[in-house]
mmCIF file of N, CA, C and O in Angstrom:
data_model
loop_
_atom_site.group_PDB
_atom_site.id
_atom_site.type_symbol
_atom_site.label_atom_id
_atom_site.label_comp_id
_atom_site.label_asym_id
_atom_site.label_seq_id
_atom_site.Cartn_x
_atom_site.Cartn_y
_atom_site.Cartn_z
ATOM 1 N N UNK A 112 -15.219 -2.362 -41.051
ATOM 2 C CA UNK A 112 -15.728 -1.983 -39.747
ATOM 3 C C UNK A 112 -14.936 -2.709 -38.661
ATOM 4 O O UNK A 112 -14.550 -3.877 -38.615
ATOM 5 N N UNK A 113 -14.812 -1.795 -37.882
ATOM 6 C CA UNK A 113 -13.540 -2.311 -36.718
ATOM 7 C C UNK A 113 -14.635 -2.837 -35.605
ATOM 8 O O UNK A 113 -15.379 -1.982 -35.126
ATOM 9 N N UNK A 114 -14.772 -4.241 -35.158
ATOM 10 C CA UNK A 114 -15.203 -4.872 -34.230
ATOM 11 C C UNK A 114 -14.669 -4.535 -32.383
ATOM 12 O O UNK A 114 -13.471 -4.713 -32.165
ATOM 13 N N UNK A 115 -15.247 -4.237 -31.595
ATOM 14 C CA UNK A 115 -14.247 -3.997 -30.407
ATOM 15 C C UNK A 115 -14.126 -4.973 -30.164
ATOM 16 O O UNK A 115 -14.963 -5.849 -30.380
ATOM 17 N N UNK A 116 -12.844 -5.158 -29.540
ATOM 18 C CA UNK A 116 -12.094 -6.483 -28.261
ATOM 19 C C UNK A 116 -12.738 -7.009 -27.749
ATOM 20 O O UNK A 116 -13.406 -6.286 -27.009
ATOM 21 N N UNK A 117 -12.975 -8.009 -27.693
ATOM 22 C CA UNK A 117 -13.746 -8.937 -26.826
ATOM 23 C C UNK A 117 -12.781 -9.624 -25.772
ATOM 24 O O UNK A 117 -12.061 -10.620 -25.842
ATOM 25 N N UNK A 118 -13.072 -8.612 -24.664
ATOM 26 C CA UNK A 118 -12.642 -9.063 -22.625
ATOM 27 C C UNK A 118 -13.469 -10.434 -22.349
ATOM 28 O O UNK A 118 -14.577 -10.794 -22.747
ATOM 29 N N UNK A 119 -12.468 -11.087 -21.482
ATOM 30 C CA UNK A 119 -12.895 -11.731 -20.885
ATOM 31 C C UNK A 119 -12.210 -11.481 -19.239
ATOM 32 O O UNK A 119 -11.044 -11.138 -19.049
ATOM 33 N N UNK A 120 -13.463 -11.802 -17.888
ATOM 34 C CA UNK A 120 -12.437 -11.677 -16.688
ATOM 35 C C UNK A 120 -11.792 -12.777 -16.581
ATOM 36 O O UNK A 120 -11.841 -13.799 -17.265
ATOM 37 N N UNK A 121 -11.030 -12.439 -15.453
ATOM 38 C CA UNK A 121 -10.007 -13.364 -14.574
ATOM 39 C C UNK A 121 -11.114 -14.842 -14.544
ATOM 40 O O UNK A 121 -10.818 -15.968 -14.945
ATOM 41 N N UNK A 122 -12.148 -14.490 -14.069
ATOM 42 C CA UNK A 122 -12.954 -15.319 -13.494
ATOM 43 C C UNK A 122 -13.570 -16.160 -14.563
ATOM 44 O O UNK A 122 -13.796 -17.335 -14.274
ATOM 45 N N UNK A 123 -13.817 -15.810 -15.529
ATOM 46 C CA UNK A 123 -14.361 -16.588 -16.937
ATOM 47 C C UNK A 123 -13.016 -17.073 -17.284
ATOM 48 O O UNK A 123 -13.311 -18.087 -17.917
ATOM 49 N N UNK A 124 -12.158 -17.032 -17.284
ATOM 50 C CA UNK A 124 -10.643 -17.518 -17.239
ATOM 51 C C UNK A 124 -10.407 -18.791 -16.685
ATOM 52 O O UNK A 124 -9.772 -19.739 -17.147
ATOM 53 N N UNK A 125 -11.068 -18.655 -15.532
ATOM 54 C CA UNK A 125 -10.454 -19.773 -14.731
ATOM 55 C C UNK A 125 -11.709 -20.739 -15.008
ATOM 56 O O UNK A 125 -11.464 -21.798 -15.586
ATOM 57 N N UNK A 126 -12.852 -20.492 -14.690
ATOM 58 C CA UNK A 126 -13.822 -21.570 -15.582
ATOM 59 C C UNK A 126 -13.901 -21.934 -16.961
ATOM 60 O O UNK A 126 -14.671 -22.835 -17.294
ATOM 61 N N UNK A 127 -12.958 -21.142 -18.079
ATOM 62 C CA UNK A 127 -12.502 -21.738 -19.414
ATOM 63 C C UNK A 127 -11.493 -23.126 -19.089
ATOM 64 O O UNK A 127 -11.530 -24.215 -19.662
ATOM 65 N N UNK A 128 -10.606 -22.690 -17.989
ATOM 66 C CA UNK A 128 -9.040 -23.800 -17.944
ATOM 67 C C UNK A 128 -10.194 -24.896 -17.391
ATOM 68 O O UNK A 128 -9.908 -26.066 -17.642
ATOM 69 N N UNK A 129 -11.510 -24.667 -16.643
ATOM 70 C CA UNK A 129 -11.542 -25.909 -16.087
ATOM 71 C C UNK A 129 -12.506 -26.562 -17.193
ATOM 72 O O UNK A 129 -13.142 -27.478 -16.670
ATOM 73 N N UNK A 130 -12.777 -26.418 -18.351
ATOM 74 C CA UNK A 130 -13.681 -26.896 -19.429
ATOM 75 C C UNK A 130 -13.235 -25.692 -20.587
ATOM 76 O O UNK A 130 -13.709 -24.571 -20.772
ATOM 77 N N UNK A 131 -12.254 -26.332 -21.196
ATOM 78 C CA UNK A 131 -11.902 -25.233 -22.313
ATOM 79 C C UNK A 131 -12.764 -25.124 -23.717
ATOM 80 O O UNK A 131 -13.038 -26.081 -24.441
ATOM 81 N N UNK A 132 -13.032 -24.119 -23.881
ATOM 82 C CA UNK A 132 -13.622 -23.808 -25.539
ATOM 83 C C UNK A 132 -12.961 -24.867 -26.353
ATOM 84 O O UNK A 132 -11.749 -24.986 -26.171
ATOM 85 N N UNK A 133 -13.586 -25.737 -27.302
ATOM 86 C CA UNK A 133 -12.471 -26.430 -28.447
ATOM 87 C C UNK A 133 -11.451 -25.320 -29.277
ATOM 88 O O UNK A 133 -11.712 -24.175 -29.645
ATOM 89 N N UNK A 134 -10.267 -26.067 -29.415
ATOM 90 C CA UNK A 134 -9.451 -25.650 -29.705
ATOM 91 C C UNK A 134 -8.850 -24.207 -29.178
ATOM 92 O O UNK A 134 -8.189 -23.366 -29.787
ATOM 93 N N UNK A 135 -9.323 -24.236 -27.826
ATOM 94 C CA UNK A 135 -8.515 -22.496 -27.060
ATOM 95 C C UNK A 135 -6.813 -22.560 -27.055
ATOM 96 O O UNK A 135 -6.218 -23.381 -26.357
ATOM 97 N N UNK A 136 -6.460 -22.067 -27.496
ATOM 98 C CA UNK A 136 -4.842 -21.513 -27.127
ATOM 99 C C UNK A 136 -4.941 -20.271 -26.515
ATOM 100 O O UNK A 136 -5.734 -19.361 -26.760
ATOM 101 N N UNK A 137 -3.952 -20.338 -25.602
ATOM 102 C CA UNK A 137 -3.415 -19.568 -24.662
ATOM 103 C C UNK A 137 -2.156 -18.578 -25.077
ATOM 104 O O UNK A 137 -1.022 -19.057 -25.054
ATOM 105 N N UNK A 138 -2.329 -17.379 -25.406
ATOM 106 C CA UNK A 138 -1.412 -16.772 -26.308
ATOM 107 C C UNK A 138 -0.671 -15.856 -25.155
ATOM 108 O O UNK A 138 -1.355 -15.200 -24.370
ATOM 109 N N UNK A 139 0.458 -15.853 -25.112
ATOM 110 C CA UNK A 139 1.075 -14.948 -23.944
ATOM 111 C C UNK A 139 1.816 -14.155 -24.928
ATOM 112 O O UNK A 139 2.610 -14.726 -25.676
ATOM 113 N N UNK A 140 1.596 -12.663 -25.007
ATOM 114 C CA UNK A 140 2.143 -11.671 -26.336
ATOM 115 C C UNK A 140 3.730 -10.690 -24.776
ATOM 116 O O UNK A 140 4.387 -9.669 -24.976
ATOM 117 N N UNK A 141 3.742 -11.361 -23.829
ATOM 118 C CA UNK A 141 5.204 -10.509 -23.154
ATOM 119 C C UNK A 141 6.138 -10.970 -23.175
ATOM 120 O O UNK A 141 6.092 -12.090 -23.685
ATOM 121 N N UNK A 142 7.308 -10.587 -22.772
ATOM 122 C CA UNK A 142 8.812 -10.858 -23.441
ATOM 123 C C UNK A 142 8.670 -12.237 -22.662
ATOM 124 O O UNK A 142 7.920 -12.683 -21.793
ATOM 125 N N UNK A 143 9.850 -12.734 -23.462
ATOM 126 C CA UNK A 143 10.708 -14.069 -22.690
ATOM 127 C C UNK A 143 10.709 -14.110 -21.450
ATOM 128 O O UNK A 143 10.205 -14.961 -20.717
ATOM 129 N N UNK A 144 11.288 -13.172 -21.185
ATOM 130 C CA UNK A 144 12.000 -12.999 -19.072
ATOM 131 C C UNK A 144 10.915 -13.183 -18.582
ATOM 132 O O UNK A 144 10.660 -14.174 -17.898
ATOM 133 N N UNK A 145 9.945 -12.101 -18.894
ATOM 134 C CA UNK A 145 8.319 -12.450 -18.390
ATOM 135 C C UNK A 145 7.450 -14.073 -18.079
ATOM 136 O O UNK A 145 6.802 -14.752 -17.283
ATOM 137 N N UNK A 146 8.184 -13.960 -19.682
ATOM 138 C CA UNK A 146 7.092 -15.755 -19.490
ATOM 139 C C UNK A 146 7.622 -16.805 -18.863
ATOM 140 O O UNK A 146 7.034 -17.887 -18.860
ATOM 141 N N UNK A 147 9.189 -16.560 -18.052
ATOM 142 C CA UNK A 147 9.585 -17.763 -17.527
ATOM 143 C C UNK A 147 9.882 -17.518 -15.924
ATOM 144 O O UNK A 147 10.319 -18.260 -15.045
ATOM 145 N N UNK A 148 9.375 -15.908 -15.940
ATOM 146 C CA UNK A 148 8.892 -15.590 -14.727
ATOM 147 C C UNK A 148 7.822 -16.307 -14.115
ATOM 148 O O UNK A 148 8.062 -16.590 -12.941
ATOM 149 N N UNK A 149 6.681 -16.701 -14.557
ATOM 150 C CA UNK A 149 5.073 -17.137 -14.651
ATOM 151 C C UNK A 149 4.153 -16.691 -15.869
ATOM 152 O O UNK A 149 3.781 -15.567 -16.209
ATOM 153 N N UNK A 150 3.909 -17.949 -16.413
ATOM 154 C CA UNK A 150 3.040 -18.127 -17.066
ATOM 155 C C UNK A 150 1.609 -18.878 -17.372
ATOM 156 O O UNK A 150 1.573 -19.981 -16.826
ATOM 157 N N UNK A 151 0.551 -18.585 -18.030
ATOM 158 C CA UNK A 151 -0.350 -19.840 -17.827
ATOM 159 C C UNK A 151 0.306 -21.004 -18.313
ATOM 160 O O UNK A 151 1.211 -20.900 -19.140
ATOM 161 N N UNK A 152 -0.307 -22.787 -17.598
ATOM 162 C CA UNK A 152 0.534 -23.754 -18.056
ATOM 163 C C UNK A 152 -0.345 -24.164 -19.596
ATOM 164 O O UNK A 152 -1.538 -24.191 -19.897
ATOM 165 N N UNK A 153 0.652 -24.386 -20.173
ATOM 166 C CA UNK A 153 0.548 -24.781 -21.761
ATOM 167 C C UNK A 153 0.118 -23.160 -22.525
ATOM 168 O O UNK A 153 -0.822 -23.093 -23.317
ATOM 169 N N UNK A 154 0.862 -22.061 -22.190
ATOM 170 C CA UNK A 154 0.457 -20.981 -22.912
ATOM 171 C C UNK A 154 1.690 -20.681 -24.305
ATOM 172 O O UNK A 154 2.893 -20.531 -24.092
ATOM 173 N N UNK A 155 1.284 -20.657 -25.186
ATOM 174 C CA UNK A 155 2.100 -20.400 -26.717
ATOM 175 C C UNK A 155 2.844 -18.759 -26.369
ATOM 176 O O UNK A 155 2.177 -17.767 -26.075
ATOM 177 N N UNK A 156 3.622 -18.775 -26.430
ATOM 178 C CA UNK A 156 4.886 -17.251 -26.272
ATOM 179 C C UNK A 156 4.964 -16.629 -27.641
ATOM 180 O O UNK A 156 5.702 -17.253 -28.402
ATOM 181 N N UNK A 157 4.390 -15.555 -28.149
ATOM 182 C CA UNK A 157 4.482 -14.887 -28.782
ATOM 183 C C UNK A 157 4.906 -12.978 -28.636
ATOM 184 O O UNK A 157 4.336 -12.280 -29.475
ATOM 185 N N UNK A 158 5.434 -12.564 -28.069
ATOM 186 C CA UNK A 158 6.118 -11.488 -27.605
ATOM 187 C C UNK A 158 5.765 -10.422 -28.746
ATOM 188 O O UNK A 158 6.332 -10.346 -29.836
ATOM 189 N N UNK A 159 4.922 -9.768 -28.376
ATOM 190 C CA UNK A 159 4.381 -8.749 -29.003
ATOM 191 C C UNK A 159 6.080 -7.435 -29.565
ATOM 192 O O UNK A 159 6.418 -6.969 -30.653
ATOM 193 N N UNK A 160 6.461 -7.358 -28.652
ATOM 194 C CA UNK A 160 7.532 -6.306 -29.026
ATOM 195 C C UNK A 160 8.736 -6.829 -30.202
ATOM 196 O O UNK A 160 9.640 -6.140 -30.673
ATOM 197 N N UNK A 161 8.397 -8.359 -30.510
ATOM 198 C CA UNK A 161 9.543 -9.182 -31.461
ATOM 199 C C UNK A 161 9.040 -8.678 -32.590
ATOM 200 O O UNK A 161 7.895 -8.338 -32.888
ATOM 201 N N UNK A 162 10.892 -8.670 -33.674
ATOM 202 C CA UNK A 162 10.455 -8.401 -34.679
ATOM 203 C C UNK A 162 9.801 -9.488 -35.546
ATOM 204 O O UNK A 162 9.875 -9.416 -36.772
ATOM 205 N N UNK A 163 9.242 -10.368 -35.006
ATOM 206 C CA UNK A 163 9.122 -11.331 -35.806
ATOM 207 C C UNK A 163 7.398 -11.584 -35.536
ATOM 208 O O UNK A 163 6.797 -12.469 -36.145
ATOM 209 N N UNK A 164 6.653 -10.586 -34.441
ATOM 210 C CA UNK A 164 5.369 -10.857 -33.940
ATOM 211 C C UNK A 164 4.471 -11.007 -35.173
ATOM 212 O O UNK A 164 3.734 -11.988 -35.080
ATOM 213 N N UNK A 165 4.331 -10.299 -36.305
ATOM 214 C CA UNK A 165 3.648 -9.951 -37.018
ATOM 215 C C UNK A 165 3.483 -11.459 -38.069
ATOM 216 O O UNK A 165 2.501 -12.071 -38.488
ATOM 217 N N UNK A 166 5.054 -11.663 -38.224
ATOM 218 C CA UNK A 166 5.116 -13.506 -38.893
ATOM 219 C C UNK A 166 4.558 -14.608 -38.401
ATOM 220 O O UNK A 166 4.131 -15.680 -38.829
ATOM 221 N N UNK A 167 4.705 -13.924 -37.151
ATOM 222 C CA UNK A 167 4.070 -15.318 -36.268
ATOM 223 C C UNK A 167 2.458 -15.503 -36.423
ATOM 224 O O UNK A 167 1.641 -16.286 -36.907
ATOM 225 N N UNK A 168 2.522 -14.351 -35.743
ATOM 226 C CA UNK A 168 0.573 -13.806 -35.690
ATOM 227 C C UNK A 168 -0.091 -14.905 -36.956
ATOM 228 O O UNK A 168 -0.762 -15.930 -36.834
ATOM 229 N N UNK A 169 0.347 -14.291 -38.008
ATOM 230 C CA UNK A 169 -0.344 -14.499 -39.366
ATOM 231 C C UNK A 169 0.101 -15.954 -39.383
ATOM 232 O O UNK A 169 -0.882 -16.343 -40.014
ATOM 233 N N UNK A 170 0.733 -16.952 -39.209
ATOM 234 C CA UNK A 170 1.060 -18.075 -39.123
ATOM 235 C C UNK A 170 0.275 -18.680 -38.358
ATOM 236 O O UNK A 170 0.539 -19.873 -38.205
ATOM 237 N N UNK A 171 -0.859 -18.167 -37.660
ATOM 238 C CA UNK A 171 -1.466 -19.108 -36.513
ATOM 239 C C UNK A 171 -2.899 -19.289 -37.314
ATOM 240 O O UNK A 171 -3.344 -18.632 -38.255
ATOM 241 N N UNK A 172 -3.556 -20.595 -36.491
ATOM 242 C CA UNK A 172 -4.889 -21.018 -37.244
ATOM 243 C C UNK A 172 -6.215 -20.188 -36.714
ATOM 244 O O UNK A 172 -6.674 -20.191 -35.572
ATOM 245 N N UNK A 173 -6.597 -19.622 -37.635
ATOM 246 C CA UNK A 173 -7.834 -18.827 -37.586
ATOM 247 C C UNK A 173 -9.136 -18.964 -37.261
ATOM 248 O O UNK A 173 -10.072 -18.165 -37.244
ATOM 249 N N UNK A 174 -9.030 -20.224 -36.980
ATOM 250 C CA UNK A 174 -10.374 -21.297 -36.293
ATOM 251 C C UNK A 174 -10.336 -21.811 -35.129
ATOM 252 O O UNK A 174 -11.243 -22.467 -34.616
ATOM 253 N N UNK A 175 -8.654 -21.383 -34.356
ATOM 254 C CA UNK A 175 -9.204 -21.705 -33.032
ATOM 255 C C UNK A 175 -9.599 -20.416 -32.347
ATOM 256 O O UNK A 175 -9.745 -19.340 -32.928
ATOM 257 N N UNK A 176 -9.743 -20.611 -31.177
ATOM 258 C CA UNK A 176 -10.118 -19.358 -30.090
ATOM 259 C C UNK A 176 -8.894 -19.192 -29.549
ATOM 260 O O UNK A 176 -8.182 -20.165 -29.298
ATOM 261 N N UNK A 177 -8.425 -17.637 -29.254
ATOM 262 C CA UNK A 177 -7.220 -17.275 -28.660
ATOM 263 C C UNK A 177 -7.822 -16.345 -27.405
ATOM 264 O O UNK A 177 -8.514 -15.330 -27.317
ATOM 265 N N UNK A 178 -7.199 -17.222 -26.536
ATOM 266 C CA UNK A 178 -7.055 -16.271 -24.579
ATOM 267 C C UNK A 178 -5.770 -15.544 -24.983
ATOM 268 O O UNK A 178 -4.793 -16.289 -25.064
ATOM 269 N N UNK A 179 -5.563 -14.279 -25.248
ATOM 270 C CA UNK A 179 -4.756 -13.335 -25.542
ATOM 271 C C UNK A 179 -4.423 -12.464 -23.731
ATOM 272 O O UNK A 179 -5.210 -11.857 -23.004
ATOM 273 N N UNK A 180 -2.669 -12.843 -23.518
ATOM 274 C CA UNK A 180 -2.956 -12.146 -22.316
ATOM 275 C C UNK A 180 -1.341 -11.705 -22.463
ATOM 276 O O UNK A 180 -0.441 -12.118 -23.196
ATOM 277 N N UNK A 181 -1.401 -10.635 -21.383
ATOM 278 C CA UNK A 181 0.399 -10.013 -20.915
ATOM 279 C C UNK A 181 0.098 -9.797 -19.792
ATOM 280 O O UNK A 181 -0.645 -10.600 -19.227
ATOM 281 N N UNK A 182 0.535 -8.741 -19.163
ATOM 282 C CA UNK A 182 1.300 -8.494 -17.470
ATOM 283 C C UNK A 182 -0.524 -7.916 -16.869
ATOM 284 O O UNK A 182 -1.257 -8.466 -16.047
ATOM 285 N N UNK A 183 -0.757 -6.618 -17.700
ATOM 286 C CA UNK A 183 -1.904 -5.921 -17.089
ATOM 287 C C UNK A 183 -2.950 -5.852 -18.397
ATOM 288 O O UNK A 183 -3.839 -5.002 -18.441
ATOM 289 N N UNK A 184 -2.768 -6.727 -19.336
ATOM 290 C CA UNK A 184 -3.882 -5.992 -20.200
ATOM 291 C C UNK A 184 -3.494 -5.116 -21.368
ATOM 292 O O UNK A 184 -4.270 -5.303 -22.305
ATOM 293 N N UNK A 185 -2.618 -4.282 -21.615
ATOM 294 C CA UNK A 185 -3.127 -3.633 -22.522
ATOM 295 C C UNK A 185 -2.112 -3.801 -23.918
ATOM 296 O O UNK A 185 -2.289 -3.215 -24.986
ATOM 297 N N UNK A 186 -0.770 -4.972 -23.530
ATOM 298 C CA UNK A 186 -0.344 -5.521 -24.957
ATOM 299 C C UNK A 186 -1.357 -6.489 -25.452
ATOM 300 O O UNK A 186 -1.622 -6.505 -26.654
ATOM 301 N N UNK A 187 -1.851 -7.167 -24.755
ATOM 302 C CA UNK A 187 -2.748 -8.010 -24.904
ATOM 303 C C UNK A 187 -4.009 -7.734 -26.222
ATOM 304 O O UNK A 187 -4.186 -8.265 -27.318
ATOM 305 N N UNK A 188 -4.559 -6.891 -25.642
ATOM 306 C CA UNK A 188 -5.560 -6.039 -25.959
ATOM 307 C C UNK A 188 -5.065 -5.559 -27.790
ATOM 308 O O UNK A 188 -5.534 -5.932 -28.865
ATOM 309 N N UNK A 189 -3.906 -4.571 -27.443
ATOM 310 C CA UNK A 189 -3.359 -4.254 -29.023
ATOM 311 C C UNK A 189 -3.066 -6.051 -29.906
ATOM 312 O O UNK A 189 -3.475 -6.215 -31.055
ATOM 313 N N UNK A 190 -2.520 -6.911 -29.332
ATOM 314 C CA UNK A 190 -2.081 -8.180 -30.006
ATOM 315 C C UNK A 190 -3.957 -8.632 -30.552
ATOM 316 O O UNK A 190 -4.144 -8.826 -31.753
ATOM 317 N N UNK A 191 -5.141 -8.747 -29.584
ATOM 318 C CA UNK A 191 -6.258 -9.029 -29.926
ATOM 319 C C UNK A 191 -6.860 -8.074 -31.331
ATOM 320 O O UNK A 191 -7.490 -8.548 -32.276
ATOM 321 N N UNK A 192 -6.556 -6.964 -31.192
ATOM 322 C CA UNK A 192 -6.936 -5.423 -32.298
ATOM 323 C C UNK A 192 -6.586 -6.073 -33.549
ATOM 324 O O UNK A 192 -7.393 -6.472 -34.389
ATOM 325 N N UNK A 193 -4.952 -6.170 -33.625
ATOM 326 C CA UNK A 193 -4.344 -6.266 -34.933
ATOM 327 C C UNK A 193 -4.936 -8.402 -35.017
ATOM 328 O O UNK A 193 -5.960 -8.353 -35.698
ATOM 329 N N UNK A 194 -4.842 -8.990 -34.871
ATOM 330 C CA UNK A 194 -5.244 -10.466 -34.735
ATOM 331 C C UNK A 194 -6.606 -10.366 -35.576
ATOM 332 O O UNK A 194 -6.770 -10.947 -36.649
ATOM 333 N N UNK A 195 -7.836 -9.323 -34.769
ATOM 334 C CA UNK A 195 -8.992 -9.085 -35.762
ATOM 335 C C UNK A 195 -8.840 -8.333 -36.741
ATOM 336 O O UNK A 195 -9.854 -8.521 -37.412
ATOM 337 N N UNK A 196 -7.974 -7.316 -37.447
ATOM 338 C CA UNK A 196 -7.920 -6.784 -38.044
ATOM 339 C C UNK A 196 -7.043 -8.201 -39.472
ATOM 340 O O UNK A 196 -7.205 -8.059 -40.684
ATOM 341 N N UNK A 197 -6.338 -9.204 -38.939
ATOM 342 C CA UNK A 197 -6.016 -10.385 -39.570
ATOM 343 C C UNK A 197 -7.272 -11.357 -39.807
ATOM 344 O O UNK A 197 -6.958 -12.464 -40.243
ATOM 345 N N UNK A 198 -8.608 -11.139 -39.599
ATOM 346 C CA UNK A 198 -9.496 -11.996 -39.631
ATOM 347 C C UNK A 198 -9.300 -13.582 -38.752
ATOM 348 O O UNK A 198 -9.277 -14.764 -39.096
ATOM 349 N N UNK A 199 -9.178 -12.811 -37.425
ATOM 350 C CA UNK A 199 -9.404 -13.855 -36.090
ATOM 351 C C UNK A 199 -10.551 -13.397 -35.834
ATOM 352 O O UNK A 199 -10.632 -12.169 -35.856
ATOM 353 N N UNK A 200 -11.841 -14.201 -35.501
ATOM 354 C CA UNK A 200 -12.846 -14.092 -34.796
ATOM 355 C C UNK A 200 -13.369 -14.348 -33.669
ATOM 356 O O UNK A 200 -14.374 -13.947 -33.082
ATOM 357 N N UNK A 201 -12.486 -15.129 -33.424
ATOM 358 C CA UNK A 201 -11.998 -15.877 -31.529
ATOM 359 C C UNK A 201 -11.089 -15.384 -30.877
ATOM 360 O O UNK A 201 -10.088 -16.100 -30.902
ATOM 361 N N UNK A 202 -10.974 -14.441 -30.273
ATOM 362 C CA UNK A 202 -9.825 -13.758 -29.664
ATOM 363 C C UNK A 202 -10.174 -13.310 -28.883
ATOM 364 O O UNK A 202 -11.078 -12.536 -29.199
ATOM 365 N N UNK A 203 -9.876 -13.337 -27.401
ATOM 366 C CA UNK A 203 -10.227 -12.782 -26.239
ATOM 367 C C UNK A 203 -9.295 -12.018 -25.462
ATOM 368 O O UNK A 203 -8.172 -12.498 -25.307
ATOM 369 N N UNK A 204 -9.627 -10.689 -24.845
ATOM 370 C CA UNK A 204 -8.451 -10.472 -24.358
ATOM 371 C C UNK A 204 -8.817 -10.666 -22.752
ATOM 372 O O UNK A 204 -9.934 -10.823 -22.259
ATOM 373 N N UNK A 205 -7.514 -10.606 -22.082
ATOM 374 C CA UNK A 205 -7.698 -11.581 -20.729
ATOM 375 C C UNK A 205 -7.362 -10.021 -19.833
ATOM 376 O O UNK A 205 -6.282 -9.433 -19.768
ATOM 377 N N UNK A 206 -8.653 -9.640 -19.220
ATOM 378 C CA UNK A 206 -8.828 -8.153 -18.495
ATOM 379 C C UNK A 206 -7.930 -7.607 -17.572
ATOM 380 O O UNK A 206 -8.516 -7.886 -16.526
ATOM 381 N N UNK A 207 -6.757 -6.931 -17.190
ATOM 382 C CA UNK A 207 -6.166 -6.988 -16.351
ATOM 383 C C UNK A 207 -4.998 -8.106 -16.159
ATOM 384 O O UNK A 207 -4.420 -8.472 -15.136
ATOM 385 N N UNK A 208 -4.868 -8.501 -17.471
ATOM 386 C CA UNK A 208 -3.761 -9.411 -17.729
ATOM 387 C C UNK A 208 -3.492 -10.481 -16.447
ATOM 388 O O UNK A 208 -4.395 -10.744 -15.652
ATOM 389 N N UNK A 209 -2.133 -11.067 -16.343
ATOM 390 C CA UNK A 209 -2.099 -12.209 -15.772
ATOM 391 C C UNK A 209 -1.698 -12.146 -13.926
ATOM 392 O O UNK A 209 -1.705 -13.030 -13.070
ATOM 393 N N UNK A 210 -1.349 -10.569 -13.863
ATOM 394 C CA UNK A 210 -1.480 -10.219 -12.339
ATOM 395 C C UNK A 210 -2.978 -10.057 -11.933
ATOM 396 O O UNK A 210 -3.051 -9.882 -10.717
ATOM 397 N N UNK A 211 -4.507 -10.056 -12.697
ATOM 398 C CA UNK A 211 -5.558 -10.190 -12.223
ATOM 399 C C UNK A 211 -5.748 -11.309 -11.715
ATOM 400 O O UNK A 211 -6.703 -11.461 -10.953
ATOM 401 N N UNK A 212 -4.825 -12.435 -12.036
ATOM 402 C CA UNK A 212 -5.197 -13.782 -11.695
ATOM 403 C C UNK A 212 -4.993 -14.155 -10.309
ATOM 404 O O UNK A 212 -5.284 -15.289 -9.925
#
């Protein structure tokens, strides 16, 4: 049974950074250029379009909570899908990505 995405807003966002969930990582799934354009500070770069996303993904710890975000939302969103479909149960996707902020 496929669980839906669990959104979070901009605004639950910014009251997570100021008292974070234990163990939250900050997962940024858009290219390179993107993330050194602006990014959240201390966010992990995982680039959804790499061929290597899928190695990575599955390499990460399954017990923390992931703020899953890109530009507007909706790589984000697919990176959160397949993440639960890996048995992540903490995964949030960040609504309107990182221009909502």
């Amino acid at each position: 049974m496929n669980k839906s995405i669990q959104n979070i807003s901009p605004a639950t966002l910014l009251s997570w950074l100021q008292n974070p969930p234990p163990e939250l990582v900050l997962l940024d799934v858009r290219t390179q250029t993107e993330f050194e354009q602006q990014h959240l500070k201390g966010a992990v770069l995982i680039d959804i379009k790499s061929p290597d996303f899928v190695e990575e993904i599955e390499e990460l710890d399954r017990d923390k909570t992931y703020l899953v975000y890109c530009r507007i939302g909706i790589r984000s969103a697919n990176a959160c899908a397949y993440m639960q479909q890996l048995g992540f149960d903490n995964c949030y996707n960040l609504m309107g990505g990182i221009e909502a902020i």
